XYZ file of N, CA and C in Angstrom:
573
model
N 46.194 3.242 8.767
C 45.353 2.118 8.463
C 46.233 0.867 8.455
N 45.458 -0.200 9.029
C 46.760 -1.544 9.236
C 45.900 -2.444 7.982
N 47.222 -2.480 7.427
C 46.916 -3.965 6.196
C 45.867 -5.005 6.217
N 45.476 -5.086 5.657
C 44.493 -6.285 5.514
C 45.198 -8.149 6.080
N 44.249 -8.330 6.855
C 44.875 -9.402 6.748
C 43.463 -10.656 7.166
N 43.658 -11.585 5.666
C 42.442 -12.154 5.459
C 42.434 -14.001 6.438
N 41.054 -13.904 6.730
C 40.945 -15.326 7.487
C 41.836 -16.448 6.983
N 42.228 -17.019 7.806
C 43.054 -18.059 7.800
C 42.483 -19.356 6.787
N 41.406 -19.496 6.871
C 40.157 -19.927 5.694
C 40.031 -19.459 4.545
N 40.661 -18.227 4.578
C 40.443 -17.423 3.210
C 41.918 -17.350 2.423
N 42.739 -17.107 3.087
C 43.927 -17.489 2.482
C 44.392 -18.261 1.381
N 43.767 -19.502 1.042
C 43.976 -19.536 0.214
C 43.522 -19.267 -0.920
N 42.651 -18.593 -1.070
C 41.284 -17.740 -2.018
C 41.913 -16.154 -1.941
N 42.294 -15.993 -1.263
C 42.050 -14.064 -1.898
C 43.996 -14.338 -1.255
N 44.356 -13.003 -2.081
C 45.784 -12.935 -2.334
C 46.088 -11.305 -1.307
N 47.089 -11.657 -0.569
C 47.089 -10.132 0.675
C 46.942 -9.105 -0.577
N 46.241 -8.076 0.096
C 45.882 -6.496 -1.206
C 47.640 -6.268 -1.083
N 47.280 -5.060 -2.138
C 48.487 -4.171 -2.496
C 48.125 -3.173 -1.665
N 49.325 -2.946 -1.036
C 49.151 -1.178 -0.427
C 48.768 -0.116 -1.796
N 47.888 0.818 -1.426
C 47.604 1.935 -2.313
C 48.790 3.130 -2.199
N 49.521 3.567 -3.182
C 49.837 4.871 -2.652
C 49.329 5.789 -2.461
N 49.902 7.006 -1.985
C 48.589 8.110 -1.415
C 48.529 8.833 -2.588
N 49.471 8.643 -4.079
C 49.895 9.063 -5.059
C 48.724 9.305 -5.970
N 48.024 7.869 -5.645
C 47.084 7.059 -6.736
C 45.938 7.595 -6.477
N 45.405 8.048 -5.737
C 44.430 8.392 -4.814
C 44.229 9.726 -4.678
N 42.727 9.942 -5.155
C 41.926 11.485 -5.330
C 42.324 12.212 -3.813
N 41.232 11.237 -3.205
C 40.891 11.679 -2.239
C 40.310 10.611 -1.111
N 40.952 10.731 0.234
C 40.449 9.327 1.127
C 39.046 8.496 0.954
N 38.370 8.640 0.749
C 37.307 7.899 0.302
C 37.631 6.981 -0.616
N 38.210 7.675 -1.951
C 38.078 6.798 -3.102
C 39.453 5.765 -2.666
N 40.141 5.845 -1.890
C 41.169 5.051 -1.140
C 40.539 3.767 -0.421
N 39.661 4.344 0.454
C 39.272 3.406 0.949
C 38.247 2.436 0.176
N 37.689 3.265 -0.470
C 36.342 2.186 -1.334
C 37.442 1.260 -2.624
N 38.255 1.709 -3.179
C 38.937 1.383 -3.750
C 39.696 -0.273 -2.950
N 40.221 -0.244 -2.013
C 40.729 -0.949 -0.851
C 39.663 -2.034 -0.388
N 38.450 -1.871 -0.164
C 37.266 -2.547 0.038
C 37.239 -3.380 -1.551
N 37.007 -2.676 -2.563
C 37.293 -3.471 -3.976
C 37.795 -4.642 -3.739
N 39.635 -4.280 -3.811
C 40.556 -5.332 -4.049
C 40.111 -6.282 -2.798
N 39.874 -6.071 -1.736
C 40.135 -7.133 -0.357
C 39.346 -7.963 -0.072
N 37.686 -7.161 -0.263
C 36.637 -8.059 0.073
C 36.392 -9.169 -0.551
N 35.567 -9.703 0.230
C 35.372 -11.203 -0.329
C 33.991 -10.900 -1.506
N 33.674 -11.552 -2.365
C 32.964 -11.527 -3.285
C 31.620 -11.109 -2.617
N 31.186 -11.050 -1.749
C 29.855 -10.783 -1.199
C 29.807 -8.830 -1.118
N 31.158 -8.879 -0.492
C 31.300 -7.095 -0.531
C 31.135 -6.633 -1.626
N 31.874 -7.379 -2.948
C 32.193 -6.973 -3.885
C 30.461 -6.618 -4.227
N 30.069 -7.830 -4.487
C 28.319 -7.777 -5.082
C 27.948 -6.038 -4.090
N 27.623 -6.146 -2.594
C 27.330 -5.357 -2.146
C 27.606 -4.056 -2.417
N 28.854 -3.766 -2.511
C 29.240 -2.742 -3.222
C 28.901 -2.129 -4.496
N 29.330 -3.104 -5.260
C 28.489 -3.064 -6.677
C 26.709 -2.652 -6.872
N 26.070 -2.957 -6.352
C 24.479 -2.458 -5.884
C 24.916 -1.353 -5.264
N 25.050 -1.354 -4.048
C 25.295 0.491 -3.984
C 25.380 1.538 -5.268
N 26.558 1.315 -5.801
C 27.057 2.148 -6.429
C 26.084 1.940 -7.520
N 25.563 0.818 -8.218
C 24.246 1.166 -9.505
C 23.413 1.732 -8.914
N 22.709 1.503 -7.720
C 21.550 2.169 -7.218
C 21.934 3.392 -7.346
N 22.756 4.095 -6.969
C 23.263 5.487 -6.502
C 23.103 6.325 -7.785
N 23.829 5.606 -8.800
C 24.164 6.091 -9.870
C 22.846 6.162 -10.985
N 22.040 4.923 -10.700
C 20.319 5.185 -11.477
C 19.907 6.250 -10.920
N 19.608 6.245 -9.382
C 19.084 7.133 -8.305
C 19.319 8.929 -9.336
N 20.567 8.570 -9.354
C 21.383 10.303 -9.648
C 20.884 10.544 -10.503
N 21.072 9.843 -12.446
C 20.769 9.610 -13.630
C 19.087 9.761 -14.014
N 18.494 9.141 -12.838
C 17.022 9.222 -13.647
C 16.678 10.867 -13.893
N 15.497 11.289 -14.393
C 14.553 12.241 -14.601
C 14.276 13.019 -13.339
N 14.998 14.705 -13.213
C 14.504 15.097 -11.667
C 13.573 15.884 -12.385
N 12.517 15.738 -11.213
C 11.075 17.071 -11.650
C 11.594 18.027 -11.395
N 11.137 19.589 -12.197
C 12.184 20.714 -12.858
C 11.607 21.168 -11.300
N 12.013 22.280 -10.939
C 12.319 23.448 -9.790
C 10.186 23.871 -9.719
N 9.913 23.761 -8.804
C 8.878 24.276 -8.721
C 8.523 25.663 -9.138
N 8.595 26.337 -10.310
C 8.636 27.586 -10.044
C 7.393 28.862 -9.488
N 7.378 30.223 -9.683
C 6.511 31.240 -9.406
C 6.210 30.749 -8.015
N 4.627 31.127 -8.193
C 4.117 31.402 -6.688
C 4.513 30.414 -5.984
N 4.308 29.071 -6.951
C 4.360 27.642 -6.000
C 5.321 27.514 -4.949
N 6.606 27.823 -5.615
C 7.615 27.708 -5.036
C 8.174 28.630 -3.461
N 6.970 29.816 -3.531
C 7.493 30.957 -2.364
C 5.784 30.680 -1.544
N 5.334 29.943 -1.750
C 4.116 30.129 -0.929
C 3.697 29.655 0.405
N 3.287 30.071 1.309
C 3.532 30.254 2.185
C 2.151 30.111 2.897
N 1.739 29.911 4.286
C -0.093 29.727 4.620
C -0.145 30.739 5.096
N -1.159 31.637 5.167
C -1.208 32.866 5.360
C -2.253 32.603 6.808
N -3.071 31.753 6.797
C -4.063 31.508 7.534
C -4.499 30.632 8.227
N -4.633 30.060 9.382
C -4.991 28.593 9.589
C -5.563 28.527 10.721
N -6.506 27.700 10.809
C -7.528 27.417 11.946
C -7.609 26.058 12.333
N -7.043 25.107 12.940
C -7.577 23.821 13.883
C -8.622 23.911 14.737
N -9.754 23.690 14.912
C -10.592 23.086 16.402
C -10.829 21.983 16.077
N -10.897 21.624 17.639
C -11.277 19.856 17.430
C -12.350 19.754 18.724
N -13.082 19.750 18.779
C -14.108 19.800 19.780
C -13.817 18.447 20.968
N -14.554 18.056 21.826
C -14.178 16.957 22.461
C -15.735 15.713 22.229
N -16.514 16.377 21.474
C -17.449 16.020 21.439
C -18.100 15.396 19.882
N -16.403 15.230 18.840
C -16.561 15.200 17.775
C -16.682 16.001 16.888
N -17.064 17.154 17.201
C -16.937 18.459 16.125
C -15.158 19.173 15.796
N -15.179 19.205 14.344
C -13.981 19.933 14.482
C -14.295 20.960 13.574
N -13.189 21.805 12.799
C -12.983 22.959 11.805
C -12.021 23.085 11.502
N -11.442 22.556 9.942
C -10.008 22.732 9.370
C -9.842 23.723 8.427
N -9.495 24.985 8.363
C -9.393 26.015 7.162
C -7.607 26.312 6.893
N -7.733 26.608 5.825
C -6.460 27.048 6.080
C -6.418 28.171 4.496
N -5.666 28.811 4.584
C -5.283 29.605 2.748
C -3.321 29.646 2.835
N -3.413 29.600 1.600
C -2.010 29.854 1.399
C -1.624 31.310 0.371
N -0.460 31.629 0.232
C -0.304 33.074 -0.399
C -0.651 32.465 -2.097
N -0.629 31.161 -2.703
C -0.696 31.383 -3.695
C -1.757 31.113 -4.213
N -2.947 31.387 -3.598
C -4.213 31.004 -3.285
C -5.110 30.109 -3.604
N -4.420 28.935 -2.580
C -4.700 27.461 -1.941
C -5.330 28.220 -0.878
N -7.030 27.529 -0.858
C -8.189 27.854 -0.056
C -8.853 26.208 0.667
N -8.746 25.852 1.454
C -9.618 25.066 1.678
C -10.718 25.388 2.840
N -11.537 24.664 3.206
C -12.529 25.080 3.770
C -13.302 23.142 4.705
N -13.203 22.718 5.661
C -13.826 21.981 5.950
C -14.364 21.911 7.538
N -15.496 21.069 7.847
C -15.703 21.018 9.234
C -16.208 19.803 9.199
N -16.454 19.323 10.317
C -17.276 18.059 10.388
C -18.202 17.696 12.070
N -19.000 17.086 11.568
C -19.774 16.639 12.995
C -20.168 15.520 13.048
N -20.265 14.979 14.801
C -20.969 13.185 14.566
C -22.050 13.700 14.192
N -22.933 12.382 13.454
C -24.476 12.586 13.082
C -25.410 11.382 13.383
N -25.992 11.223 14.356
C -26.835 9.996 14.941
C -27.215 9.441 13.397
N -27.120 8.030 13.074
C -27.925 7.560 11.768
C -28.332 5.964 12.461
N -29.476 5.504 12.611
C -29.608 3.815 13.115
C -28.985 4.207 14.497
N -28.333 2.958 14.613
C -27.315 2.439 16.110
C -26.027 3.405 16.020
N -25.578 3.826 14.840
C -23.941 4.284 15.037
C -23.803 5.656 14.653
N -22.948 6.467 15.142
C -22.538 7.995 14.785
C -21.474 8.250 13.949
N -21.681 8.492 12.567
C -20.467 8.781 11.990
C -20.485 10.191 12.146
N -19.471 10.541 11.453
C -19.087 12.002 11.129
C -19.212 12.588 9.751
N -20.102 13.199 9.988
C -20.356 14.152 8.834
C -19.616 15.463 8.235
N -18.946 14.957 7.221
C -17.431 16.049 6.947
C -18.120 16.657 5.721
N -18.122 18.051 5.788
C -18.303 18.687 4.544
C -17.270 19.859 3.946
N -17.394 20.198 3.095
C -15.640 21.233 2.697
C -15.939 21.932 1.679
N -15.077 23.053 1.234
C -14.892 22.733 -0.217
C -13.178 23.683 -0.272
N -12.758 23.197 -1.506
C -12.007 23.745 -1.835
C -11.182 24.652 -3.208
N -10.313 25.748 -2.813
C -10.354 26.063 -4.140
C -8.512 26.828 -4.669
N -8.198 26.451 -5.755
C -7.096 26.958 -5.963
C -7.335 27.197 -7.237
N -6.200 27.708 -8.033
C -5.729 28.054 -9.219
C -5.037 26.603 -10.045
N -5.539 26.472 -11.623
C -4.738 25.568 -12.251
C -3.751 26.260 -12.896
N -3.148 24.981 -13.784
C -1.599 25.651 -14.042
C -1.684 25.811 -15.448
N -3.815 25.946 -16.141
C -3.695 27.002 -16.967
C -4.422 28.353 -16.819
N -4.667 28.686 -15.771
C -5.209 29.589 -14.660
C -6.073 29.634 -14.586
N -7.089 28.535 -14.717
C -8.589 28.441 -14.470
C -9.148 28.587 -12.815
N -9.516 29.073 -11.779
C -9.940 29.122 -11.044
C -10.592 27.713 -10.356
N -10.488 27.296 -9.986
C -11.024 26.119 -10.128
C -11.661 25.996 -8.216
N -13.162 25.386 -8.102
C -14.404 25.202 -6.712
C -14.591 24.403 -6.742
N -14.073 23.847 -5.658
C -15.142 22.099 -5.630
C -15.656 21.658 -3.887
N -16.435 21.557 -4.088
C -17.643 21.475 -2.724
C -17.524 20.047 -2.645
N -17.898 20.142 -1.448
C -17.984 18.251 -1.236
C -18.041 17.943 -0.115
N -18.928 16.422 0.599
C -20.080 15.999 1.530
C -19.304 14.612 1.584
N -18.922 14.312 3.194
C -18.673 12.703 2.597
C -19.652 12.650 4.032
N -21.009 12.008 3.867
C -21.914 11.121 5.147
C -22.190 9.777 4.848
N -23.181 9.230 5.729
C -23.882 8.316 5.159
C -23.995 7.767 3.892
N -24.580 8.760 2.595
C -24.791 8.319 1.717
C -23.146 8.158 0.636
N -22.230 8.539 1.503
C -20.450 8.164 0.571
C -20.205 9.682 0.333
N -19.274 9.894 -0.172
C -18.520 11.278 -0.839
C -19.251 11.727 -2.465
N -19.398 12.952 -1.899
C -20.107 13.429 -2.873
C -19.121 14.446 -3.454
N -18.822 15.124 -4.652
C -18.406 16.477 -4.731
C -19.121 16.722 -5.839
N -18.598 18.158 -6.181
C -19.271 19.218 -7.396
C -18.412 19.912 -7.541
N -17.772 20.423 -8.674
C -16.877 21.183 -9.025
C -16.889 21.849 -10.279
N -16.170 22.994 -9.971
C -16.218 23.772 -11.656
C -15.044 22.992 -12.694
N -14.778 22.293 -12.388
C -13.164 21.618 -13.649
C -13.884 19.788 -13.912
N -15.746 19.566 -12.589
C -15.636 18.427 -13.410
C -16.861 18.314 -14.253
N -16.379 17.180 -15.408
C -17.430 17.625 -16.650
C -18.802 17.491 -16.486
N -19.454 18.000 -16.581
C -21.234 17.373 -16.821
C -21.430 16.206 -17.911
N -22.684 15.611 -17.304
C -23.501 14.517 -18.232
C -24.053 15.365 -19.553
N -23.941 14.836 -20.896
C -24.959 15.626 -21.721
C -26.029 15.955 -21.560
N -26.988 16.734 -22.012
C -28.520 16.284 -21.585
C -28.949 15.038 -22.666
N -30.058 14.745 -21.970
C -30.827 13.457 -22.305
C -31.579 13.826 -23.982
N -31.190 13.070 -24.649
C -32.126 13.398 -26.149
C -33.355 13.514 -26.138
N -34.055 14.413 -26.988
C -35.518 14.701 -26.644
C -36.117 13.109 -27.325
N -35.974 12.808 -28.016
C -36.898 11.150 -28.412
C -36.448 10.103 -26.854
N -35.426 10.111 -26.496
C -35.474 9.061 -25.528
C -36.111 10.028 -24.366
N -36.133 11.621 -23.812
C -36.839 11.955 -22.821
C -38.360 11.530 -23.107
N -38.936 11.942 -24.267
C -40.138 11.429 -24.682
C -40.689 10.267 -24.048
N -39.795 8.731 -24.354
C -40.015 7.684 -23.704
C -40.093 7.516 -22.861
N -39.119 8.004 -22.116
C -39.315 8.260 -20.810
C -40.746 8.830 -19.650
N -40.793 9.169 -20.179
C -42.143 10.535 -19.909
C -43.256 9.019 -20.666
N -43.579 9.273 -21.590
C -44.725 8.349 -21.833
C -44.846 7.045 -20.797
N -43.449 6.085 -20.367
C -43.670 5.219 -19.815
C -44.175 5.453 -18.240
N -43.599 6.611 -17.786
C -44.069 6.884 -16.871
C -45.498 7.179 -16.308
N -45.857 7.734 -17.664
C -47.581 7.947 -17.553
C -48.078 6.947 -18.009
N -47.749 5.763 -18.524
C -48.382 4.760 -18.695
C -47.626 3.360 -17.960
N -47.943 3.259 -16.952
C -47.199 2.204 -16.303
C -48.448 0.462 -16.896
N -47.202 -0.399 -16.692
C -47.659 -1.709 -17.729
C -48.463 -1.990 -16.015
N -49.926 -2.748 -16.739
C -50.647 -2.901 -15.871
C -50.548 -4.586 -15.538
N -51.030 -4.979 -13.983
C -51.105 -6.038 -13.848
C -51.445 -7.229 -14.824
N -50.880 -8.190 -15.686
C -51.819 -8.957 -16.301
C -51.995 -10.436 -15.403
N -51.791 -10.356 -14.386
C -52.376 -11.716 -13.699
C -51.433 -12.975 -13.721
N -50.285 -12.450 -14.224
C -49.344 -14.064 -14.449
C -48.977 -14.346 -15.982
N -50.497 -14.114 -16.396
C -50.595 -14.580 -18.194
C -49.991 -13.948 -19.339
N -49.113 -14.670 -20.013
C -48.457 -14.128 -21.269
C -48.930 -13.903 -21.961
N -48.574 -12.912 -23.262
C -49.698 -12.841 -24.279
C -48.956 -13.835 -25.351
N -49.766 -14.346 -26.021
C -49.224 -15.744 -27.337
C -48.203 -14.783 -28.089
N -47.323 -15.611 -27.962
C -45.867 -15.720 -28.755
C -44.581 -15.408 -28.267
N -45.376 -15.637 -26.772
C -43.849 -15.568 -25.868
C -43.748 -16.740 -25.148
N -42.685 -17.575 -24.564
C -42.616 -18.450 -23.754
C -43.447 -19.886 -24.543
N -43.974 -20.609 -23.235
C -44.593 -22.013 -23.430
C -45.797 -21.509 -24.218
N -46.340 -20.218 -25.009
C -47.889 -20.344 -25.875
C -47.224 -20.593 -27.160
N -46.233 -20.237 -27.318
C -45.260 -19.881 -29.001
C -45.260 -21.738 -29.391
N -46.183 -21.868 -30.454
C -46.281 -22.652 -31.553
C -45.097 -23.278 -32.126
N -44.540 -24.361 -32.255
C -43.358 -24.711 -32.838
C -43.933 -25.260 -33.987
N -43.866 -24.763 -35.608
C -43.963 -25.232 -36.555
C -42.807 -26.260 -37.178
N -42.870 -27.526 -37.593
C -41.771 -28.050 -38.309
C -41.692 -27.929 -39.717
């Protein structure tokens, strides 16, 4: 390696490096990065400096633990592509740790334009071994699914179904425009 020898501009700012001995020194790398240290001009230095924090957060943060059991050895046992030329396709596939999916799709004339009508469902295991199905439609009317892991609505309370039900059988009839007194412009202003 030949000595450093800094711009004629720089000279009077940075001072010639020290030779390293090979004494001082792990191993060639840390020689050379070491060497880059002393010589560079303050821009390396910064540059350098970011490297080495990035590297060292990079290393330091939180690694997600080892995938373990099935996850980790599983493998697709099964798989099907068609793709029609005419817009139809069929995507299935299973895996050994039984990852199931299931989808196909077709154009579907709706108005002026043809989308594609994708329907599926799919099904695996959770990781507290619930079995877990979920079906699902994305057309025209947006993405739909249904699944066993998502929650249901309560049912409706019997006093508000009640209301319900009564208003329906009694729908409010035309009154012609006219308010009944004590709403709006009939309501009396007493002082």
């Amino acid at each position: 390696m030949t000595p450093f020898t800094a711009p004629r501009w720089h000279r009077r700012v940075y001072k010639e490096p020290k030779r390293l001995s090979s004494s001082s020194s792990r191993c060639p790398c840390d020689r050379e990065i070491m060497y880059t240290i002393k010589v560079g001009p303050s821009g390396e230095k910064r540059v350098l400096v970011a490297v080495v924090l990035c590297t060292t957060g990079t290393l330091s943060a939180p690694q997600r633990g080892p995938v373990g059991g099935s996850e980790k050895d599983a493998v697709i046992t099964s798989q099907q592509l068609e793709v029609g030329f005419d817009g139809n396709y069929v995507n299935n596939f299973e895996t050994s740790n039984g990852i199931s999916h299931q989808e196909r799709g077709e154009p579907k004339q709706v108005e002026q334009e043809t989308p594609v009508v994708s329907q599926g469902s799919d099904q695996y295991v959770a990781p507290d071994g619930q079995q877990v199905h979920i079906n699902w439609i994305a057309d025209e009317n947006g993405f739909q699914v249904q699944g066993s892991h998502i929650p249901t609505a309560p049912p409706i309370p019997p006093e508000i179904q009640r209301a319900l039900e009564w208003n329906a059988a009694h729908p409010e009839e035309d009154d012609g425009g006219q308010r009944p007194p004590g709403r709006g412009e009939n309501r009396r202003i007493v002082k």
